Amino acid sequence: MNKIQSKIMSVIKQIAKSKKKPFASAVILAGGTSERMNGLSKQLACVGGIPVIVRSALAYENCADVNEIIVVCRKEEKDEVEAMLGKYKITKFKCFAYGGKTRFDSVRNGFEKTSVNADIVAVHDAARCLILPEQISAVIAAAKKNGAAIAAAPSV
């Protein structure tokens, strides 16, 4: 194990042992090109009358374990997304980051905007808009305990 890995493991152990509630930042990824949707912006499409990006943001807004939300989107959609977040009163919204060439770049751009106080960073694909606040809390608790966690469901 190198010095960086040792430091990371030390921080993970400190967070796991801590009795305090971890500060959790959510990075919601909505910066894709919607290539498979023939140009229709998947994150702006409505499901049950509510835009997909808003459904994802609302789940994190309504999760007591999340402190802030960073939205990664395309530059040309920023104003529209910002208006939607305001309309639905997403108060935990901190700021935008812009999508990169790859998903990795988009995640990094969002991660760089998280608070210096963040103990845990939840990365969420906005298109997976049916996540529940209880599921988010469970993943945050598992990440606190184990150092990392992921939400998954069986494929149907």
PDB file of C-alpha atoms in Angstrom:
ATOM      1  CA  MET A   1       0.000   0.000   0.000  1.00  0.00           C
ATOM      2  CA  ASN A   2       1.433   3.400  -0.969  1.00  0.00           C
ATOM      3  CA  LYS A   3       1.233   6.630   1.083  1.00  0.00           C
ATOM      4  CA  ILE A   4      -1.904   7.901  -0.659  1.00  0.00           C
ATOM      5  CA  GLN A   5      -3.745   4.603  -0.184  1.00  0.00           C
ATOM      6  CA  SER A   6      -2.708   4.547   3.483  1.00  0.00           C
ATOM      7  CA  LYS A   7      -3.992   8.094   3.987  1.00  0.00           C
ATOM      8  CA  ILE A   8      -7.316   7.238   2.304  1.00  0.00           C
ATOM      9  CA  MET A   9      -7.728   4.144   4.488  1.00  0.00           C
ATOM     10  CA  SER A  10      -6.956   6.212   7.575  1.00  0.00           C
ATOM     11  CA  VAL A  11      -9.625   8.786   6.666  1.00  0.00           C
ATOM     12  CA  ILE A  12     -12.174   6.030   5.925  1.00  0.00           C
ATOM     13  CA  LYS A  13     -11.526   4.473   9.337  1.00  0.00           C
ATOM     14  CA  GLN A  14     -11.904   7.869  11.061  1.00  0.00           C
ATOM     15  CA  ILE A  15     -15.245   8.512   9.340  1.00  0.00           C
ATOM     16  CA  ALA A  16     -16.484   5.002  10.155  1.00  0.00           C
ATOM     17  CA  LYS A  17     -15.588   5.381  13.854  1.00  0.00           C
ATOM     18  CA  SER A  18     -17.025   8.887  14.151  1.00  0.00           C
ATOM     19  CA  LYS A  19     -20.346   9.271  15.947  1.00  0.00           C
ATOM     20  CA  LYS A  20     -21.144  12.483  14.085  1.00  0.00           C
ATOM     21  CA  LYS A  21     -23.351  12.524  11.032  1.00  0.00           C
ATOM     22  CA  PRO A  22     -21.161  12.708   7.913  1.00  0.00           C
ATOM     23  CA  PHE A  23     -21.429  15.722   5.623  1.00  0.00           C
ATOM     24  CA  ALA A  24     -22.730  14.303   2.341  1.00  0.00           C
ATOM     25  CA  SER A  25     -22.501  15.985  -1.032  1.00  0.00           C
ATOM     26  CA  ALA A  26     -24.530  14.740  -3.994  1.00  0.00           C
ATOM     27  CA  VAL A  27     -23.207  15.073  -7.533  1.00  0.00           C
ATOM     28  CA  ILE A  28     -26.071  14.562  -9.972  1.00  0.00           C
ATOM     29  CA  LEU A  29     -24.884  13.810 -13.489  1.00  0.00           C
ATOM     30  CA  ALA A  30     -27.072  15.314 -16.221  1.00  0.00           C
ATOM     31  CA  GLY A  31     -24.412  16.298 -18.733  1.00  0.00           C
ATOM     32  CA  GLY A  32     -24.832  13.552 -21.295  1.00  0.00           C
ATOM     33  CA  THR A  33     -25.321  14.140 -24.997  1.00  0.00           C
ATOM     34  CA  SER A  34     -28.478  12.003 -25.247  1.00  0.00           C
ATOM     35  CA  GLU A  35     -26.914  10.328 -28.276  1.00  0.00           C
ATOM     36  CA  ARG A  36     -29.151   7.252 -28.036  1.00  0.00           C
ATOM     37  CA  MET A  37     -32.218   9.486 -27.668  1.00  0.00           C
ATOM     38  CA  ASN A  38     -31.625  11.066 -31.097  1.00  0.00           C
ATOM     39  CA  GLY A  39     -30.906  14.461 -29.539  1.00  0.00           C
ATOM     40  CA  LEU A  40     -33.909  14.517 -27.165  1.00  0.00           C
ATOM     41  CA  SER A  41     -32.484  15.543 -23.799  1.00  0.00           C
ATOM     42  CA  LYS A  42     -33.198  12.595 -21.527  1.00  0.00           C
ATOM     43  CA  GLN A  43     -32.566  14.613 -18.372  1.00  0.00           C
ATOM     44  CA  LEU A  44     -35.132  17.252 -19.400  1.00  0.00           C
ATOM     45  CA  ALA A  45     -37.789  14.743 -20.493  1.00  0.00           C
ATOM     46  CA  CYS A  46     -40.762  14.339 -18.163  1.00  0.00           C
ATOM     47  CA  VAL A  47     -41.736  11.253 -16.196  1.00  0.00           C
ATOM     48  CA  GLY A  48     -45.176  11.606 -14.658  1.00  0.00           C
ATOM     49  CA  GLY A  49     -45.160  15.308 -15.540  1.00  0.00           C
ATOM     50  CA  ILE A  50     -41.897  16.070 -13.717  1.00  0.00           C
ATOM     51  CA  PRO A  51     -38.538  16.482 -15.512  1.00  0.00           C
ATOM     52  CA  VAL A  52     -36.119  13.594 -14.942  1.00  0.00           C
ATOM     53  CA  ILE A  53     -33.393  15.878 -13.533  1.00  0.00           C
ATOM     54  CA  VAL A  54     -35.913  17.327 -11.062  1.00  0.00           C
ATOM     55  CA  ARG A  55     -37.093  13.863  -9.922  1.00  0.00           C
ATOM     56  CA  SER A  56     -33.492  12.925  -9.107  1.00  0.00           C
ATOM     57  CA  ALA A  57     -32.826  16.266  -7.387  1.00  0.00           C
ATOM     58  CA  LEU A  58     -36.027  15.952  -5.331  1.00  0.00           C
ATOM     59  CA  ALA A  59     -34.916  12.560  -3.989  1.00  0.00           C
ATOM     60  CA  TYR A  60     -31.672  14.107  -2.717  1.00  0.00           C
ATOM     61  CA  GLU A  61     -33.495  17.247  -1.516  1.00  0.00           C
ATOM     62  CA  ASN A  62     -35.829  15.055   0.563  1.00  0.00           C
ATOM     63  CA  CYS A  63     -33.025  12.939   2.009  1.00  0.00           C
ATOM     64  CA  ALA A  64     -32.109  14.187   5.485  1.00  0.00           C
ATOM     65  CA  ASP A  65     -28.601  12.755   5.095  1.00  0.00           C
ATOM     66  CA  VAL A  66     -27.666  14.964   2.124  1.00  0.00           C
ATOM     67  CA  ASN A  67     -26.233  18.418   2.764  1.00  0.00           C
ATOM     68  CA  GLU A  68     -25.672  19.803  -0.720  1.00  0.00           C
ATOM     69  CA  ILE A  69     -26.399  19.063  -4.368  1.00  0.00           C
ATOM     70  CA  ILE A  70     -24.111  19.796  -7.297  1.00  0.00           C
ATOM     71  CA  VAL A  71     -25.663  19.362 -10.746  1.00  0.00           C
ATOM     72  CA  VAL A  72     -23.455  18.489 -13.704  1.00  0.00           C
ATOM     73  CA  CYS A  73     -25.158  19.536 -16.926  1.00  0.00           C
ATOM     74  CA  ARG A  74     -24.475  20.768 -20.435  1.00  0.00           C
ATOM     75  CA  LYS A  75     -23.673  24.469 -20.651  1.00  0.00           C
ATOM     76  CA  GLU A  76     -26.531  25.058 -23.080  1.00  0.00           C
ATOM     77  CA  GLU A  77     -29.047  23.522 -20.630  1.00  0.00           C
ATOM     78  CA  LYS A  78     -27.858  25.337 -17.483  1.00  0.00           C
ATOM     79  CA  ASP A  79     -30.464  28.124 -17.540  1.00  0.00           C
ATOM     80  CA  GLU A  80     -33.337  25.720 -18.155  1.00  0.00           C
ATOM     81  CA  VAL A  81     -32.166  23.337 -15.419  1.00  0.00           C
ATOM     82  CA  GLU A  82     -31.636  26.234 -13.003  1.00  0.00           C
ATOM     83  CA  ALA A  83     -35.207  27.433 -13.612  1.00  0.00           C
ATOM     84  CA  MET A  84     -36.541  23.913 -12.993  1.00  0.00           C
ATOM     85  CA  LEU A  85     -34.605  23.547  -9.737  1.00  0.00           C
ATOM     86  CA  GLY A  86     -36.007  26.905  -8.588  1.00  0.00           C
ATOM     87  CA  LYS A  87     -39.559  26.012  -9.587  1.00  0.00           C
ATOM     88  CA  TYR A  88     -39.404  22.801  -7.527  1.00  0.00           C
ATOM     89  CA  LYS A  89     -37.630  24.547  -4.609  1.00  0.00           C
ATOM     90  CA  ILE A  90     -34.447  22.484  -4.536  1.00  0.00           C
ATOM     91  CA  THR A  91     -32.885  24.341  -1.600  1.00  0.00           C
ATOM     92  CA  LYS A  92     -29.836  22.080  -1.211  1.00  0.00           C
ATOM     93  CA  PHE A  93     -28.640  23.029  -4.710  1.00  0.00           C
ATOM     94  CA  LYS A  94     -25.166  24.546  -4.367  1.00  0.00           C
ATOM     95  CA  CYS A  95     -23.902  25.044  -7.899  1.00  0.00           C
ATOM     96  CA  PHE A  96     -23.413  23.702 -11.394  1.00  0.00           C
ATOM     97  CA  ALA A  97     -20.479  21.969 -12.984  1.00  0.00           C
ATOM     98  CA  TYR A  98     -20.328  21.228 -16.676  1.00  0.00           C
ATOM     99  CA  GLY A  99     -20.225  17.868 -18.363  1.00  0.00           C
ATOM    100  CA  GLY A 100     -16.919  16.735 -19.781  1.00  0.00           C
ATOM    101  CA  LYS A 101     -15.899  14.664 -22.777  1.00  0.00           C
ATOM    102  CA  THR A 102     -16.343  11.471 -20.780  1.00  0.00           C
ATOM    103  CA  ARG A 103     -18.354  10.388 -17.754  1.00  0.00           C
ATOM    104  CA  PHE A 104     -15.122  10.368 -15.742  1.00  0.00           C
ATOM    105  CA  ASP A 105     -14.543  14.022 -16.671  1.00  0.00           C
ATOM    106  CA  SER A 106     -18.118  14.926 -15.701  1.00  0.00           C
ATOM    107  CA  VAL A 107     -17.787  13.196 -12.319  1.00  0.00           C
ATOM    108  CA  ARG A 108     -14.454  14.944 -11.695  1.00  0.00           C
ATOM    109  CA  ASN A 109     -15.953  18.337 -12.629  1.00  0.00           C
ATOM    110  CA  GLY A 110     -18.790  17.804 -10.149  1.00  0.00           C
ATOM    111  CA  PHE A 111     -16.523  16.383  -7.454  1.00  0.00           C
ATOM    112  CA  GLU A 112     -14.308  19.467  -7.628  1.00  0.00           C
ATOM    113  CA  LYS A 113     -17.328  21.633  -6.686  1.00  0.00           C
ATOM    114  CA  THR A 114     -18.190  19.707  -3.511  1.00  0.00           C
ATOM    115  CA  SER A 115     -17.646  21.288  -0.119  1.00  0.00           C
ATOM    116  CA  VAL A 116     -14.284  20.892   1.580  1.00  0.00           C
ATOM    117  CA  ASN A 117     -16.359  19.554   4.495  1.00  0.00           C
ATOM    118  CA  ALA A 118     -17.653  16.592   2.480  1.00  0.00           C
ATOM    119  CA  ASP A 119     -17.034  13.255   4.181  1.00  0.00           C
ATOM    120  CA  ILE A 120     -19.069  11.357   1.594  1.00  0.00           C
ATOM    121  CA  VAL A 121     -19.817  12.141  -2.041  1.00  0.00           C
ATOM    122  CA  ALA A 122     -22.792  10.442  -3.660  1.00  0.00           C
ATOM    123  CA  VAL A 123     -22.580  10.309  -7.462  1.00  0.00           C
ATOM    124  CA  HIS A 124     -25.932   9.815  -9.163  1.00  0.00           C
ATOM    125  CA  ASP A 125     -26.975   9.462 -12.799  1.00  0.00           C
ATOM    126  CA  ALA A 126     -29.936  11.854 -13.216  1.00  0.00           C
ATOM    127  CA  ALA A 127     -31.598   9.433 -15.649  1.00  0.00           C
ATOM    128  CA  ARG A 128     -32.071   6.989 -12.738  1.00  0.00           C
ATOM    129  CA  CYS A 129     -34.813   9.242 -11.393  1.00  0.00           C
ATOM    130  CA  LEU A 130     -36.786   6.692  -9.369  1.00  0.00           C
ATOM    131  CA  ILE A 131     -34.284   6.540  -6.498  1.00  0.00           C
ATOM    132  CA  LEU A 132     -35.897   7.036  -3.084  1.00  0.00           C
ATOM    133  CA  PRO A 133     -34.546   9.144  -0.204  1.00  0.00           C
ATOM    134  CA  GLU A 134     -34.505   5.995   1.967  1.00  0.00           C
ATOM    135  CA  GLN A 135     -32.242   4.258  -0.557  1.00  0.00           C
ATOM    136  CA  ILE A 136     -29.912   7.253  -0.600  1.00  0.00           C
ATOM    137  CA  SER A 137     -29.724   7.182   3.221  1.00  0.00           C
ATOM    138  CA  ALA A 138     -28.948   3.455   3.171  1.00  0.00           C
ATOM    139  CA  VAL A 139     -26.103   3.958   0.699  1.00  0.00           C
ATOM    140  CA  ILE A 140     -24.678   6.856   2.736  1.00  0.00           C
ATOM    141  CA  ALA A 141     -24.810   4.718   5.906  1.00  0.00           C
ATOM    142  CA  ALA A 142     -23.085   1.841   4.101  1.00  0.00           C
ATOM    143  CA  ALA A 143     -20.435   4.205   2.722  1.00  0.00           C
ATOM    144  CA  LYS A 144     -19.801   5.585   6.214  1.00  0.00           C
ATOM    145  CA  LYS A 145     -19.379   2.068   7.555  1.00  0.00           C
ATOM    146  CA  ASN A 146     -17.394   0.546   4.679  1.00  0.00           C
ATOM    147  CA  GLY A 147     -15.704   3.451   2.937  1.00  0.00           C
ATOM    148  CA  ALA A 148     -17.739   3.090  -0.266  1.00  0.00           C
ATOM    149  CA  ALA A 149     -21.146   1.795  -1.352  1.00  0.00           C
ATOM    150  CA  ILE A 150     -23.400   1.573  -4.376  1.00  0.00           C
ATOM    151  CA  ALA A 151     -27.145   1.273  -4.899  1.00  0.00           C
ATOM    152  CA  ALA A 152     -28.119  -1.536  -7.227  1.00  0.00           C
ATOM    153  CA  ALA A 153     -31.216  -3.491  -8.163  1.00  0.00           C
ATOM    154  CA  PRO A 154     -31.640  -6.745 -10.025  1.00  0.00           C
ATOM    155  CA  SER A 155     -32.189  -6.387 -13.742  1.00  0.00           C
ATOM    156  CA  VAL A 156     -35.680  -7.338 -14.873  1.00  0.00           C
TER     157      VAL A 156
END
